[in-house]
mmCIF file of C-alpha atoms and ligand atoms in Angstrom:
data_model
loop_
_atom_site.group_PDB
_atom_site.id
_atom_site.type_symbol
_atom_site.label_atom_id
_atom_site.label_comp_id
_atom_site.label_asym_id
_atom_site.label_seq_id
_atom_site.Cartn_x
_atom_site.Cartn_y
_atom_site.Cartn_z
ATOM 1 C CA MET A 1371 84.074 -148.287 28.680
ATOM 2 C CA PRO A 1372 86.166 -149.664 31.647
ATOM 3 C CA ARG A 1373 84.313 -148.641 34.803
ATOM 4 C CA ILE A 1374 85.622 -145.308 36.928
ATOM 5 C CA ARG A 1375 88.370 -146.968 39.305
ATOM 6 C CA ALA A 1376 87.363 -144.601 42.496
ATOM 7 C CA ALA A 1377 88.583 -144.586 46.447
ATOM 8 C CA ILE A 1378 87.580 -143.373 49.496
ATOM 9 C CA VAL A 1379 89.926 -141.159 52.351
ATOM 10 C CA GLY A 1380 88.351 -140.543 55.351
ATOM 11 C CA THR A 1381 85.735 -143.223 55.949
ATOM 12 C CA GLY A 1382 83.409 -141.648 59.451
ATOM 13 C CA ASN A 1383 80.257 -139.729 59.020
ATOM 14 C CA ILE A 1384 79.541 -138.122 55.291
ATOM 15 C CA ALA A 1385 81.835 -141.108 53.947
ATOM 16 C CA ARG A 1386 78.518 -143.672 53.614
ATOM 17 C CA PHE A 1387 76.589 -140.894 51.861
ATOM 18 C CA HIS A 1388 79.014 -141.296 48.947
ATOM 19 C CA ALA A 1389 79.653 -144.712 49.480
ATOM 20 C CA GLU A 1390 76.200 -145.214 48.905
ATOM 21 C CA SER A 1391 76.140 -143.056 45.464
ATOM 22 C CA LEU A 1392 79.381 -144.488 44.278
ATOM 23 C CA HIS A 1393 77.407 -147.920 44.758
ATOM 24 C CA ALA A 1394 74.147 -147.001 43.757
ATOM 25 C CA LEU A 1395 76.317 -145.480 39.699
ATOM 26 C CA HIS A 1396 78.115 -148.746 39.314
ATOM 27 C CA ASP A 1397 77.259 -149.607 36.006
ATOM 28 C CA GLU A 1398 79.642 -146.349 35.846
ATOM 29 C CA VAL A 1399 81.616 -146.149 38.564
ATOM 30 C CA GLU A 1400 83.942 -148.844 40.936
ATOM 31 C CA VAL A 1401 85.206 -148.024 44.731
ATOM 32 C CA VAL A 1402 88.576 -150.123 44.431
ATOM 33 C CA ALA A 1403 89.858 -148.836 47.757
ATOM 34 C CA ALA A 1404 89.546 -146.715 51.115
ATOM 35 C CA VAL A 1405 91.174 -144.891 53.629
ATOM 36 C CA ASP A 1406 91.155 -143.842 57.600
ATOM 37 C CA ILE A 1407 93.981 -143.502 60.156
ATOM 38 C CA ASP A 1408 90.887 -145.257 62.163
ATOM 39 C CA SER A 1409 91.601 -149.119 61.071
ATOM 40 C CA ALA A 1410 88.880 -149.588 63.028
ATOM 41 C CA ARG A 1411 86.721 -147.664 61.599
ATOM 42 C CA LEU A 1412 87.886 -148.397 58.119
ATOM 43 C CA ALA A 1413 87.817 -151.390 58.240
ATOM 44 C CA GLU A 1414 84.155 -151.269 59.093
ATOM 45 C CA PHE A 1415 83.760 -149.134 56.824
ATOM 46 C CA CYS A 1416 85.229 -151.899 54.111
ATOM 47 C CA SER A 1417 82.654 -154.400 55.027
ATOM 48 C CA THR A 1418 79.646 -152.450 54.867
ATOM 49 C CA HIS A 1419 80.884 -150.806 52.025
ATOM 50 C CA GLN A 1420 82.367 -154.303 49.216
ATOM 51 C CA VAL A 1421 85.476 -151.978 49.132
ATOM 52 C CA GLU A 1422 88.224 -154.446 48.710
ATOM 53 C CA HIS A 1423 91.362 -152.587 49.546
ATOM 54 C CA GLN A 1424 92.424 -151.073 53.012
ATOM 55 C CA PHE A 1425 95.197 -148.266 53.752
ATOM 56 C CA ALA A 1426 96.394 -146.285 56.049
ATOM 57 C CA ASP A 1427 98.406 -143.792 54.105
ATOM 58 C CA VAL A 1428 96.696 -141.531 50.668
ATOM 59 C CA GLY A 1429 100.521 -142.223 49.286
ATOM 60 C CA GLN A 1430 100.288 -145.413 49.773
ATOM 61 C CA MET A 1431 96.851 -146.157 48.226
ATOM 62 C CA LEU A 1432 97.524 -143.352 45.423
ATOM 63 C CA THR A 1433 100.604 -145.824 44.107
ATOM 64 C CA SER A 1434 98.787 -149.254 44.733
ATOM 65 C CA GLN A 1435 95.178 -148.933 42.873
ATOM 66 C CA ARG A 1436 96.216 -145.543 40.530
ATOM 67 C CA PRO A 1437 92.617 -144.935 40.786
ATOM 68 C CA ASP A 1438 90.891 -142.267 38.633
ATOM 69 C CA LEU A 1439 89.498 -140.391 40.993
ATOM 70 C CA VAL A 1440 89.736 -140.007 44.510
ATOM 71 C CA HIS A 1441 86.854 -139.095 46.764
ATOM 72 C CA VAL A 1442 88.137 -136.505 49.443
ATOM 73 C CA CYS A 1443 86.302 -137.001 52.904
ATOM 74 C CA THR A 1444 88.390 -136.656 55.806
ATOM 75 C CA PRO A 1445 88.056 -132.662 58.205
ATOM 76 C CA PRO A 1446 88.838 -129.718 55.946
ATOM 77 C CA GLY A 1447 91.772 -128.862 57.541
ATOM 78 C CA LEU A 1448 93.117 -132.128 55.591
ATOM 79 C CA HIS A 1449 91.674 -131.219 51.979
ATOM 80 C CA ARG A 1450 94.955 -129.311 51.320
ATOM 81 C CA ALA A 1451 97.854 -131.763 51.345
ATOM 82 C CA GLN A 1452 95.463 -135.037 50.425
ATOM 83 C CA VAL A 1453 94.339 -133.148 47.601
ATOM 84 C CA LEU A 1454 97.481 -131.751 46.389
ATOM 85 C CA GLN A 1455 99.140 -135.262 46.445
ATOM 86 C CA CYS A 1456 95.871 -137.063 44.449
ATOM 87 C CA LEU A 1457 96.207 -134.421 42.141
ATOM 88 C CA GLN A 1458 99.868 -134.508 41.624
ATOM 89 C CA ALA A 1459 99.266 -138.694 41.541
ATOM 90 C CA ASP A 1460 97.258 -137.818 37.903
ATOM 91 C CA ALA A 1461 93.488 -138.468 39.796
ATOM 92 C CA SER A 1462 90.810 -135.696 39.665
ATOM 93 C CA VAL A 1463 89.489 -135.713 43.507
ATOM 94 C CA VAL A 1464 85.918 -135.001 44.309
ATOM 95 C CA VAL A 1465 86.355 -133.467 47.736
ATOM 96 C CA GLU A 1466 83.506 -132.255 50.772
ATOM 97 C CA LYS A 1467 83.474 -128.757 51.689
ATOM 98 C CA PRO A 1468 85.018 -126.792 52.251
ATOM 99 C CA PRO A 1469 86.595 -127.955 49.699
ATOM 100 C CA THR A 1470 90.019 -125.854 51.885
ATOM 101 C CA LEU A 1471 90.905 -123.845 54.693
ATOM 102 C CA THR A 1472 91.279 -121.027 52.361
ATOM 103 C CA LEU A 1473 91.846 -119.196 49.169
ATOM 104 C CA ARG A 1474 95.679 -119.250 48.838
ATOM 105 C CA GLU A 1475 94.624 -123.247 49.270
ATOM 106 C CA LEU A 1476 92.297 -123.158 47.041
ATOM 107 C CA ASP A 1477 93.971 -121.436 44.422
ATOM 108 C CA GLU A 1478 97.263 -123.901 44.405
ATOM 109 C CA LEU A 1479 94.368 -126.669 44.344
ATOM 110 C CA ALA A 1480 93.083 -125.011 41.117
ATOM 111 C CA ALA A 1481 96.947 -124.712 39.340
ATOM 112 C CA ALA A 1482 97.545 -128.488 39.924
ATOM 113 C CA GLU A 1483 94.563 -129.407 37.199
ATOM 114 C CA GLY A 1484 95.366 -130.078 34.298
ATOM 115 C CA ALA A 1485 93.141 -128.867 31.432
ATOM 116 C CA ALA A 1486 93.017 -131.861 30.144
ATOM 117 C CA GLY A 1487 92.505 -133.089 33.686
ATOM 118 C CA PRO A 1488 92.774 -134.496 36.509
ATOM 119 C CA TRP A 1489 89.962 -131.682 37.921
ATOM 120 C CA LEU A 1490 89.323 -130.929 41.321
ATOM 121 C CA ALA A 1491 85.222 -130.819 42.016
ATOM 122 C CA THR A 1492 84.021 -129.586 45.851
ATOM 123 C CA VAL A 1493 80.310 -131.344 46.815
ATOM 124 C CA PHE A 1494 77.711 -128.440 46.748
ATOM 125 C CA GLN A 1495 74.973 -131.058 46.267
ATOM 126 C CA HIS A 1496 72.242 -128.119 46.318
ATOM 127 C CA GLN A 1497 73.154 -127.266 43.411
ATOM 128 C CA PHE A 1498 71.893 -130.571 41.396
ATOM 129 C CA GLY A 1499 67.848 -131.211 42.436
ATOM 130 C CA SER A 1500 65.629 -130.688 40.082
ATOM 131 C CA GLY A 1501 64.165 -127.695 41.719
ATOM 132 C CA ALA A 1502 67.529 -125.515 41.696
ATOM 133 C CA GLN A 1503 68.329 -126.942 37.822
ATOM 134 C CA ARG A 1504 64.818 -125.232 36.866
ATOM 135 C CA LEU A 1505 64.596 -122.317 38.747
ATOM 136 C CA ARG A 1506 68.489 -121.445 36.841
ATOM 137 C CA SER A 1507 67.484 -122.414 33.869
ATOM 138 C CA MET A 1508 64.236 -120.121 34.259
ATOM 139 C CA VAL A 1509 67.085 -117.470 35.420
ATOM 140 C CA ALA A 1510 68.804 -117.536 32.177
ATOM 141 C CA ASP A 1511 65.662 -117.868 29.926
ATOM 142 C CA GLY A 1512 64.513 -114.599 31.021
ATOM 143 C CA VAL A 1513 61.114 -115.977 33.203
ATOM 144 C CA LEU A 1514 61.301 -114.704 36.078
ATOM 145 C CA GLY A 1515 63.177 -110.866 34.665
ATOM 146 C CA ARG A 1516 65.580 -109.438 37.380
ATOM 147 C CA PRO A 1517 65.897 -110.473 40.914
ATOM 148 C CA LEU A 1518 65.687 -107.661 42.985
ATOM 149 C CA LEU A 1519 66.460 -108.955 46.847
ATOM 150 C CA ALA A 1520 66.951 -112.309 48.230
ATOM 151 C CA VAL A 1521 67.268 -113.981 51.776
ATOM 152 C CA CYS A 1522 69.163 -117.010 52.905
ATOM 153 C CA ASN A 1523 69.230 -117.918 56.265
ATOM 154 C CA THR A 1524 71.026 -121.231 58.056
ATOM 155 C CA THR A 1525 69.161 -121.120 60.609
ATOM 156 C CA TRP A 1526 70.642 -124.319 62.598
ATOM 157 C CA LEU A 1527 71.064 -125.884 66.055
ATOM 158 C CA ARG A 1528 74.552 -127.722 67.141
ATOM 159 C CA ASP A 1529 75.105 -128.267 70.805
ATOM 160 C CA GLU A 1530 78.790 -128.192 72.286
ATOM 161 C CA ASP A 1531 79.171 -131.982 72.215
ATOM 162 C CA TYR A 1532 79.042 -131.691 68.359
ATOM 163 C CA PHE A 1533 82.323 -128.903 68.794
ATOM 164 C CA ALA A 1534 83.832 -131.110 71.177
ATOM 165 C CA ALA A 1535 85.390 -133.180 68.031
ATOM 166 C CA PRO A 1536 88.601 -131.969 67.953
ATOM 167 C CA TRP A 1537 88.929 -130.187 64.683
ATOM 168 C CA ARG A 1538 86.132 -128.146 64.799
ATOM 169 C CA GLY A 1539 84.980 -124.689 65.457
ATOM 170 C CA ARG A 1540 89.456 -123.899 65.098
ATOM 171 C CA TRP A 1541 90.316 -121.479 62.383
ATOM 172 C CA ASP A 1542 92.885 -123.700 61.992
ATOM 173 C CA THR A 1543 91.424 -127.215 61.703
ATOM 174 C CA GLU A 1544 87.917 -126.055 60.289
ATOM 175 C CA GLY A 1545 88.368 -122.456 59.163
ATOM 176 C CA GLY A 1546 85.581 -121.287 60.321
ATOM 177 C CA GLY A 1547 81.681 -121.652 62.268
ATOM 178 C CA PRO A 1548 78.697 -121.574 60.581
ATOM 179 C CA THR A 1549 79.718 -119.768 57.922
ATOM 180 C CA MET A 1550 82.461 -121.166 56.200
ATOM 181 C CA GLY A 1551 81.052 -124.697 57.653
ATOM 182 C CA HIS A 1552 76.970 -124.899 57.953
ATOM 183 C CA GLY A 1553 75.433 -122.324 56.437
ATOM 184 C CA ILE A 1554 78.228 -122.997 52.623
ATOM 185 C CA HIS A 1555 75.909 -125.188 51.146
ATOM 186 C CA GLN A 1556 73.093 -122.149 50.901
ATOM 187 C CA MET A 1557 75.035 -119.441 50.133
ATOM 188 C CA ASP A 1558 75.877 -121.646 46.756
ATOM 189 C CA LEU A 1559 73.021 -122.366 46.098
ATOM 190 C CA LEU A 1560 72.410 -118.049 46.264
ATOM 191 C CA GLY A 1561 75.452 -117.654 44.792
ATOM 192 C CA ALA A 1562 74.679 -120.481 41.353
ATOM 193 C CA VAL A 1563 71.320 -119.016 40.771
ATOM 194 C CA LEU A 1564 72.142 -114.849 41.937
ATOM 195 C CA GLY A 1565 76.275 -114.743 39.969
ATOM 196 C CA ASP A 1566 78.878 -112.922 41.200
ATOM 197 C CA TRP A 1567 78.751 -111.068 43.984
ATOM 198 C CA ASP A 1568 80.193 -106.931 44.683
ATOM 199 C CA GLU A 1569 79.867 -106.401 47.895
ATOM 200 C CA VAL A 1570 79.398 -107.336 51.946
ATOM 201 C CA SER A 1571 78.486 -106.041 54.727
ATOM 202 C CA ALA A 1572 78.208 -108.198 57.515
ATOM 203 C CA VAL A 1573 78.440 -108.850 61.552
ATOM 204 C CA ALA A 1574 80.195 -112.191 63.149
ATOM 205 C CA ARG A 1575 79.521 -113.783 66.604
ATOM 206 C CA GLN A 1576 80.026 -115.084 69.509
ATOM 207 C CA GLN A 1577 76.465 -115.362 71.105
ATOM 208 C CA ALA A 1578 76.334 -119.015 72.742
ATOM 209 C CA ARG A 1579 78.571 -121.527 72.168
ATOM 210 C CA LEU A 1580 83.243 -122.207 73.972
ATOM 211 C CA MET A 1581 84.645 -122.690 70.681
ATOM 212 C CA GLU A 1582 87.724 -120.297 68.570
ATOM 213 C CA THR A 1583 84.537 -118.992 66.084
ATOM 214 C CA GLU A 1584 81.637 -117.341 65.622
ATOM 215 C CA ASP A 1585 78.535 -119.205 65.819
ATOM 216 C CA VAL A 1586 76.340 -116.523 64.188
ATOM 217 C CA SER A 1587 76.862 -114.337 61.253
ATOM 218 C CA LEU A 1588 74.613 -111.284 59.265
ATOM 219 C CA ALA A 1589 75.260 -110.712 55.974
ATOM 220 C CA HIS A 1590 74.249 -108.031 53.569
ATOM 221 C CA VAL A 1591 75.083 -108.561 50.207
ATOM 222 C CA THR A 1592 74.977 -107.046 46.195
ATOM 223 C CA PHE A 1593 75.358 -108.621 43.658
ATOM 224 C CA ALA A 1594 76.739 -107.352 40.459
ATOM 225 C CA ASN A 1595 73.565 -108.199 38.424
ATOM 226 C CA GLY A 1596 72.474 -105.157 40.814
ATOM 227 C CA ALA A 1597 70.465 -107.712 43.521
ATOM 228 C CA VAL A 1598 70.753 -107.535 47.127
ATOM 229 C CA ALA A 1599 70.480 -110.155 49.486
ATOM 230 C CA SER A 1600 69.947 -110.646 53.717
ATOM 231 C CA VAL A 1601 72.586 -114.278 54.731
ATOM 232 C CA ILE A 1602 72.240 -115.363 58.131
ATOM 233 C CA ASN A 1603 74.536 -118.821 59.326
ATOM 234 C CA SER A 1604 73.515 -120.121 62.445
ATOM 235 C CA VAL A 1605 74.601 -122.729 65.035
ATOM 236 C CA VAL A 1606 72.363 -121.369 67.802
ATOM 237 C CA SER A 1607 68.760 -121.924 66.223
ATOM 238 C CA PRO A 1608 66.722 -124.702 67.842
ATOM 239 C CA ARG A 1609 63.502 -123.804 65.004
ATOM 240 C CA GLU A 1610 66.288 -125.229 62.457
ATOM 241 C CA GLU A 1611 65.729 -124.071 58.840
ATOM 242 C CA SER A 1612 67.372 -123.924 55.441
ATOM 243 C CA TYR A 1613 65.274 -121.553 54.018
ATOM 244 C CA LEU A 1614 66.229 -119.022 50.108
ATOM 245 C CA ARG A 1615 63.705 -116.496 48.876
ATOM 246 C CA PHE A 1616 64.536 -115.207 45.606
ATOM 247 C CA ASP A 1617 62.161 -112.222 44.564
ATOM 248 C CA PHE A 1618 62.313 -111.466 40.704
ATOM 249 C CA GLU A 1619 60.350 -108.851 38.830
ATOM 250 C CA ARG A 1620 58.389 -111.765 37.721
ATOM 251 C CA ALA A 1621 57.891 -114.040 40.428
ATOM 252 C CA THR A 1622 58.723 -115.489 44.561
ATOM 253 C CA VAL A 1623 60.985 -118.501 44.566
ATOM 254 C CA GLU A 1624 61.342 -119.982 47.441
ATOM 255 C CA LEU A 1625 63.156 -123.311 49.348
ATOM 256 C CA THR A 1626 61.962 -124.098 53.274
ATOM 257 C CA HIS A 1627 64.120 -127.229 53.551
ATOM 258 C CA LEU A 1628 66.718 -128.332 56.500
ATOM 259 C CA TYR A 1629 69.632 -130.562 55.149
ATOM 260 C CA GLY A 1630 67.711 -131.357 51.767
ATOM 261 C CA TYR A 1631 64.921 -131.292 49.118
ATOM 262 C CA GLY A 1632 62.792 -132.589 47.267
ATOM 263 C CA ASP A 1633 60.541 -130.998 44.746
ATOM 264 C CA ASP A 1634 57.932 -130.129 47.346
ATOM 265 C CA ASP A 1635 60.058 -127.804 49.248
ATOM 266 C CA TRP A 1636 59.817 -125.442 46.937
ATOM 267 C CA ARG A 1637 57.146 -121.921 45.875
ATOM 268 C CA VAL A 1638 56.627 -119.960 42.832
ATOM 269 C CA THR A 1639 54.576 -116.827 43.714
ATOM 270 C CA PRO A 1640 54.470 -115.100 40.827
ATOM 271 C CA ALA A 1641 53.255 -111.532 39.943
ATOM 272 C CA PRO A 1642 50.055 -110.882 38.785
ATOM 273 C CA GLY A 1643 50.212 -110.646 35.459
ATOM 274 C CA PHE A 1644 52.838 -113.362 35.052
ATOM 275 C CA GLU A 1645 50.814 -116.313 36.134
ATOM 276 C CA GLU A 1646 50.538 -118.648 33.410
ATOM 277 C CA ARG A 1647 54.224 -117.606 32.006
ATOM 278 C CA VAL A 1648 55.796 -118.425 35.024
ATOM 279 C CA ASP A 1649 53.966 -121.575 36.249
ATOM 280 C CA ALA A 1650 54.242 -123.285 32.707
ATOM 281 C CA ALA A 1651 57.784 -122.335 32.855
ATOM 282 C CA TRP A 1652 57.887 -123.617 36.446
ATOM 283 C CA LYS A 1653 56.123 -126.565 35.224
ATOM 284 C CA ALA A 1654 58.400 -128.362 32.262
ATOM 285 C CA GLY A 1655 61.792 -129.233 32.636
ATOM 286 C CA SER A 1656 63.335 -131.672 34.809
ATOM 287 C CA HIS A 1657 61.683 -132.524 37.737
ATOM 288 C CA GLY A 1658 61.840 -135.646 40.614
ATOM 289 C CA VAL A 1659 65.610 -135.357 41.724
ATOM 290 C CA GLY A 1660 66.112 -134.672 45.179
ATOM 291 C CA SER A 1661 69.303 -132.302 46.331
ATOM 292 C CA SER A 1662 71.983 -134.970 46.854
ATOM 293 C CA HIS A 1663 75.312 -136.012 46.415
ATOM 294 C CA VAL A 1664 74.355 -138.983 44.019
ATOM 295 C CA ALA A 1665 72.828 -136.229 42.127
ATOM 296 C CA GLN A 1666 75.925 -134.266 41.923
ATOM 297 C CA PHE A 1667 78.061 -137.553 41.634
ATOM 298 C CA GLU A 1668 75.952 -138.381 38.517
ATOM 299 C CA ALA A 1669 76.805 -135.199 36.711
ATOM 300 C CA VAL A 1670 80.426 -135.657 38.039
ATOM 301 C CA ILE A 1671 80.723 -139.316 36.100
ATOM 302 C CA HIS A 1672 78.946 -138.043 33.603
ATOM 303 C CA SER A 1673 81.801 -134.784 32.956
ATOM 304 C CA LEU A 1674 84.179 -136.830 33.552
ATOM 305 C CA ARG A 1675 83.422 -139.281 30.921
ATOM 306 C CA SER A 1676 83.362 -136.603 28.288
ATOM 307 C CA SER A 1677 87.034 -135.376 29.553
ATOM 308 C CA SER A 1678 85.208 -132.320 30.906
ATOM 309 C CA ALA A 1679 86.005 -130.112 33.529
ATOM 310 C CA PRO A 1680 83.488 -131.964 36.841
ATOM 311 C CA PRO A 1681 80.507 -130.059 38.859
ATOM 312 C CA VAL A 1682 80.812 -128.325 41.270
ATOM 313 C CA THR A 1683 84.333 -126.643 39.509
ATOM 314 C CA THR A 1684 87.412 -124.384 41.360
ATOM 315 C CA ALA A 1685 85.766 -121.651 40.246
ATOM 316 C CA ASP A 1686 82.574 -121.840 40.945
ATOM 317 C CA ALA A 1687 84.089 -122.569 44.901
ATOM 318 C CA ARG A 1688 85.743 -119.959 44.809
ATOM 319 C CA ARG A 1689 83.366 -117.715 44.320
ATOM 320 C CA THR A 1690 81.589 -119.432 47.396
ATOM 321 C CA MET A 1691 84.259 -119.267 49.464
ATOM 322 C CA GLN A 1692 85.647 -115.824 48.717
ATOM 323 C CA LEU A 1693 81.810 -114.699 49.703
ATOM 324 C CA VAL A 1694 82.568 -116.513 53.210
ATOM 325 C CA ALA A 1695 86.458 -114.969 53.153
ATOM 326 C CA GLY A 1696 84.626 -111.651 52.633
ATOM 327 C CA ILE A 1697 82.089 -111.793 55.464
ATOM 328 C CA TYR A 1698 84.947 -112.806 58.489
ATOM 329 C CA ALA A 1699 86.914 -109.759 56.350
ATOM 330 C CA SER A 1700 83.587 -107.302 56.560
ATOM 331 C CA ALA A 1701 82.863 -108.646 60.473
ATOM 332 C CA PHE A 1702 86.460 -108.217 61.338
ATOM 333 C CA GLN A 1703 87.447 -104.703 59.989
ATOM 334 C CA ARG A 1704 84.727 -103.593 60.479
ATOM 335 C CA ARG A 1705 84.009 -102.040 57.397
ATOM 336 C CA ARG A 1706 82.398 -102.643 53.287
ATOM 337 C CA ILE A 1707 84.304 -105.086 51.422
ATOM 338 C CA ARG A 1708 84.864 -106.289 47.682
ATOM 339 C CA PRO A 1709 85.651 -109.383 45.576
ATOM 340 C CA ALA A 1710 89.415 -106.987 44.759
ATOM 341 C CA ASP A 1711 89.857 -106.792 48.526
ATOM 342 C CA LEU A 1712 90.642 -110.581 49.220
ATOM 343 C CA GLY A 1713 93.540 -110.775 47.735
ATOM 344 C CA PRO A 1714 96.678 -111.835 47.660
ATOM 345 C CA ASP A 1715 98.245 -109.024 49.683
ATOM 346 C CA SER A 1716 94.965 -109.677 52.108
ATOM 347 C CA PRO A 1717 95.405 -111.590 55.626
ATOM 348 C CA PHE A 1718 91.928 -112.818 54.659
ATOM 349 C CA TYR A 1719 93.177 -114.685 51.373
ATOM 350 C CA GLY A 1720 95.271 -116.929 53.922
ATOM 351 C CA ARG A 1721 93.401 -117.120 56.962
ATOM 352 C CA MET A 1722 89.155 -116.382 57.299
ATOM 353 C CA ASP A 1723 89.860 -114.677 60.314
ATOM 354 C CA GLY A 1724 92.956 -112.775 59.307
ATOM 355 C CA ASP A 1725 94.763 -111.204 61.277
ATOM 356 C CA GLY A 1726 93.253 -112.797 64.162
ATOM 357 C CA ALA A 1727 89.199 -112.430 65.167
ATOM 358 C CA ARG A 1728 87.872 -108.440 66.609
ATOM 359 C CA TRP A 1729 84.959 -109.911 68.704
HETATM 360 N N1 LIG B 3056 78.570 -131.771 52.054
HETATM 361 C C1 LIG B 3056 77.205 -132.676 53.033
HETATM 362 O O1 LIG B 3056 76.295 -132.323 53.877
HETATM 363 C C2 LIG B 3056 78.152 -132.603 54.599
HETATM 364 C C3 LIG B 3056 77.324 -133.289 55.558
HETATM 365 C C4 LIG B 3056 79.278 -133.379 56.536
HETATM 366 C C5 LIG B 3056 80.051 -133.235 56.408
HETATM 367 N N2 LIG B 3056 80.580 -132.727 55.495
HETATM 368 C C6 LIG B 3056 82.355 -132.377 55.281
HETATM 369 O O2 LIG B 3056 83.244 -133.400 55.171
HETATM 370 C C7 LIG B 3056 83.971 -133.394 55.991
HETATM 371 C C8 LIG B 3056 84.390 -135.003 56.657
HETATM 372 O O3 LIG B 3056 83.087 -134.149 58.565
HETATM 373 P P1 LIG B 3056 83.005 -136.343 58.773
HETATM 374 O O4 LIG B 3056 81.731 -135.278 59.490
HETATM 375 O O5 LIG B 3056 82.180 -137.134 57.611
HETATM 376 O O6 LIG B 3056 83.923 -135.917 59.742
HETATM 377 P P2 LIG B 3056 84.186 -137.224 60.203
HETATM 378 O O7 LIG B 3056 84.749 -137.190 62.038
HETATM 379 O O8 LIG B 3056 83.142 -137.861 60.700
HETATM 380 O O9 LIG B 3056 85.256 -138.874 59.262
HETATM 381 C C9 LIG B 3056 86.604 -138.110 59.301
HETATM 382 C C10 LIG B 3056 87.251 -139.330 58.778
HETATM 383 O O10 LIG B 3056 88.903 -138.695 58.742
HETATM 384 C C11 LIG B 3056 89.407 -139.567 59.339
HETATM 385 N N3 LIG B 3056 90.712 -139.043 59.006
HETATM 386 C C12 LIG B 3056 91.292 -138.107 59.851
HETATM 387 N N4 LIG B 3056 92.717 -137.991 59.503
HETATM 388 C C13 LIG B 3056 93.004 -138.614 58.705
HETATM 389 C C14 LIG B 3056 94.031 -138.641 57.636
HETATM 390 N N5 LIG B 3056 95.393 -138.571 57.754
HETATM 391 N N6 LIG B 3056 94.084 -139.707 56.195
HETATM 392 C C15 LIG B 3056 92.353 -140.219 55.888
HETATM 393 N N7 LIG B 3056 91.294 -140.388 56.977
HETATM 394 C C16 LIG B 3056 91.651 -139.589 58.199
HETATM 395 C C17 LIG B 3056 89.112 -139.937 60.420
HETATM 396 O O11 LIG B 3056 89.256 -140.522 61.306
HETATM 397 C C18 LIG B 3056 87.835 -139.523 60.123
HETATM 398 O O12 LIG B 3056 87.246 -141.001 59.992
HETATM 399 C C19 LIG B 3056 84.282 -132.273 56.340
HETATM 400 O O13 LIG B 3056 84.899 -131.629 54.981
HETATM 401 C C20 LIG B 3056 82.696 -131.861 56.683
HETATM 402 O O14 LIG B 3056 82.475 -130.325 56.294
HETATM 403 C C21 LIG B 3056 80.069 -132.085 54.115
#
């Protein structure tokens, strides 16, 4: 089978992880082109990662190279238009999180996918480490009993310099603050384990950073399976941590890390009487794969090879984006929000700050 021909759009910070991961999968995929409007950065990127063709424009790249797969690594405000161009050129897409600025944009992109491709996958790499895979299969097998309670903390630190980048900290270009840009990773894993959410009640605040968006949000989330979760998203926390805790009937499962985890970052504490069963299930299954772009891209390529929608699908990414929209809607409208409140008639469907952030 010929190798998948891939291109990378946007050659800034995160693009390196895409190039290195795709090179690690070189038996299956080759990076044939890269696109950036910053010609110096593009040239350096192509030289470092041995990419042959350079373009300043996505359209020109698509016409000239006809790639099978495009990795979109530009700032979030550009995702909708660039992903749409690629899907319309019959290329499947891997887009960096957040996939779009709004639910409306995500629905537009989902409508441009085909049943047999092209497809859109969103990068949520924390779903792909062994620990998350094992936890999800233990939940599916019923080993852990009912999920009761969860904690999902993204307490990170970003200074004023970080938000000086012209696209950061603005509703029009980043789509939100740490709820949209940082905690979205942890909230995505929370949803991957607990499923659909039912109701959210939240607060968003500007505590310290000079920017348009929140720098802190706190939420209480109820899931359709009855579990309740406390969620914190922050970029003002000097001791940084990403922390997930799930209390099931038969065990507590915790994950403590910062930007990526390995097997050792998980802790499982069985409830009395369930030690043997829980420990045996946790020891079985896959081990040794950390959360990373390469772990997700391997799964993406496997799906493309078998002509199925690659993970994380637009439907899965939508659940996470809808929780983000729900947190903002609850915080700014000061009321409980259910998914049904976020349809096309809601101001929060077309902008994450709805009809304006109310602090
Ligand atoms: N998955 C993760 O863990 C993770 C981590 C960091 C960032 N990200 C996401 O990756 C995306 C990019 O973030 P970043 O930190 O790499 O940003 P960045 O600013 O470092 O890089 C963006 C690049 O896009 C280029 N660009 C701008 N306009 C363009 C256009 N019209 N066509 C082509 N290129 C254009 C810029 O010149 C720049 O090189 C964001 O969506 C961000 O949220 C994801």
